[in-house]
């Protein structure tokens, strides 16, 4: 286990301290004729116990921090790791191309698919390029265009959800942000092909639901999915940022809570210590989960797929009444 991250979460400080000891010990032993294997092994065992202890009982707020970790694999990491011959398709044919919304076609396990997802970026340059994963109306209209393409050519749709919410700027509102999101949700319900969405980090508000109204909604173990961000909830209900932890508890935004409520269908376990500690392993796990769910959906008829998806979301409303 190796800590290559630049961000240390509060509850990870003991973990990082042990990792630093291991690295220091290895550095001191370089070029020296000394056997440090036993001490390193002891520290590795201690490290694993500490990680397991820290991550076995995370609070909703701590899970929110893990979900937002900048070193978590993002949409393009999954695309590059799982989709062969990916060809980006750009533009909404109305206004512009929105780089926050990734879209294109490719092959997943020899299945031709349409891929959609929000990309946050890994550093300042790419975060600005992708607008921190917050799509504008043209992004959601691009998503609708590609969903129509998938429907026309009978291609399953895979969505990677990772956004704090749709872009809230004045220009987005002027170009019809609310209508674009609503139309994207409507398009999700109309298409007659398998739709599988995976919440890989943050699933924030309508910006997430616009591409997560799927036959199967999967969620990583430490991801979050809610109608509003914890900070936004705290500012509205308590008018204080100090209440963010209380807001996170009230929102029931963890994968475990949402599975119990029937909002999501499956939780994908993350590697010990979170997805940011072993990106390769989580990408493989997501690929296995996607394949399993697509195999369940693909034998269904076009009419059955649409009916199943609509009934799924109508049932949520009935159960919560």
Tab-separated table of N, CA and C in Angstrom, residues 154 191-195 215 297-298 300-310:
chain	number	residue	atom	x	y	z
A	154	UNK	N	-29.470	0.682	-31.597
A	154	UNK	CA	-29.653	-0.401	-30.627
A	154	UNK	C	-28.364	-0.710	-29.853
A	191	UNK	N	-35.667	5.989	-24.119
A	191	UNK	CA	-34.876	5.101	-24.972
A	191	UNK	C	-35.208	3.639	-24.680
A	192	UNK	N	-35.036	2.797	-25.702
A	192	UNK	CA	-35.410	1.385	-25.592
A	192	UNK	C	-34.192	0.469	-25.710
A	193	UNK	N	-33.112	0.908	-25.079
A	193	UNK	CA	-31.883	0.111	-25.011
A	193	UNK	C	-31.456	0.040	-23.548
A	194	UNK	N	-30.599	-0.929	-23.188
A	194	UNK	CA	-30.122	-0.998	-21.796
A	194	UNK	C	-29.362	0.264	-21.403
A	195	UNK	N	-29.668	0.794	-20.222
A	195	UNK	CA	-28.949	1.944	-19.678
A	195	UNK	C	-28.423	1.552	-18.296
A	215	UNK	N	-31.744	1.762	-16.159
A	215	UNK	CA	-32.294	0.461	-15.761
A	215	UNK	C	-31.598	-0.049	-14.511
A	297	UNK	N	-29.580	-7.361	-18.808
A	297	UNK	CA	-30.524	-6.477	-19.507
A	297	UNK	C	-30.638	-6.761	-20.995
A	298	UNK	N	-29.554	-7.161	-21.630
A	298	UNK	CA	-29.550	-7.271	-23.088
A	298	UNK	C	-30.542	-8.290	-23.654
A	300	UNK	N	-33.556	-8.656	-22.761
A	300	UNK	CA	-34.898	-8.085	-22.711
A	300	UNK	C	-35.226	-7.370	-24.021
A	301	UNK	N	-36.514	-7.348	-24.361
A	301	UNK	CA	-36.941	-6.640	-25.565
A	301	UNK	C	-36.866	-5.136	-25.344
A	302	UNK	N	-36.923	-4.393	-26.419
A	302	UNK	CA	-36.871	-2.938	-26.330
A	302	UNK	C	-38.020	-2.411	-25.475
A	303	UNK	N	-39.195	-2.957	-25.657
A	303	UNK	CA	-40.355	-2.507	-24.884
A	303	UNK	C	-40.188	-2.839	-23.403
A	304	UNK	N	-39.636	-4.027	-23.125
A	304	UNK	CA	-39.428	-4.435	-21.725
A	304	UNK	C	-38.412	-3.538	-21.041
A	305	UNK	N	-37.367	-3.153	-21.743
A	305	UNK	CA	-36.339	-2.287	-21.161
A	305	UNK	C	-36.918	-0.939	-20.755
A	306	UNK	N	-37.704	-0.355	-21.648
A	306	UNK	CA	-38.322	0.938	-21.352
A	306	UNK	C	-39.308	0.821	-20.193
A	307	UNK	N	-40.122	-0.215	-20.213
A	307	UNK	CA	-41.115	-0.409	-19.153
A	307	UNK	C	-40.434	-0.631	-17.807
A	308	UNK	N	-39.384	-1.467	-17.791
A	308	UNK	CA	-38.682	-1.744	-16.534
A	308	UNK	C	-38.110	-0.480	-15.929
A	309	UNK	N	-37.524	0.371	-16.779
A	309	UNK	CA	-36.903	1.610	-16.308
A	309	UNK	C	-37.952	2.576	-15.753
A	310	UNK	N	-39.055	2.723	-16.467
A	310	UNK	CA	-40.107	3.620	-15.998
A	310	UNK	C	-40.721	3.126	-14.694
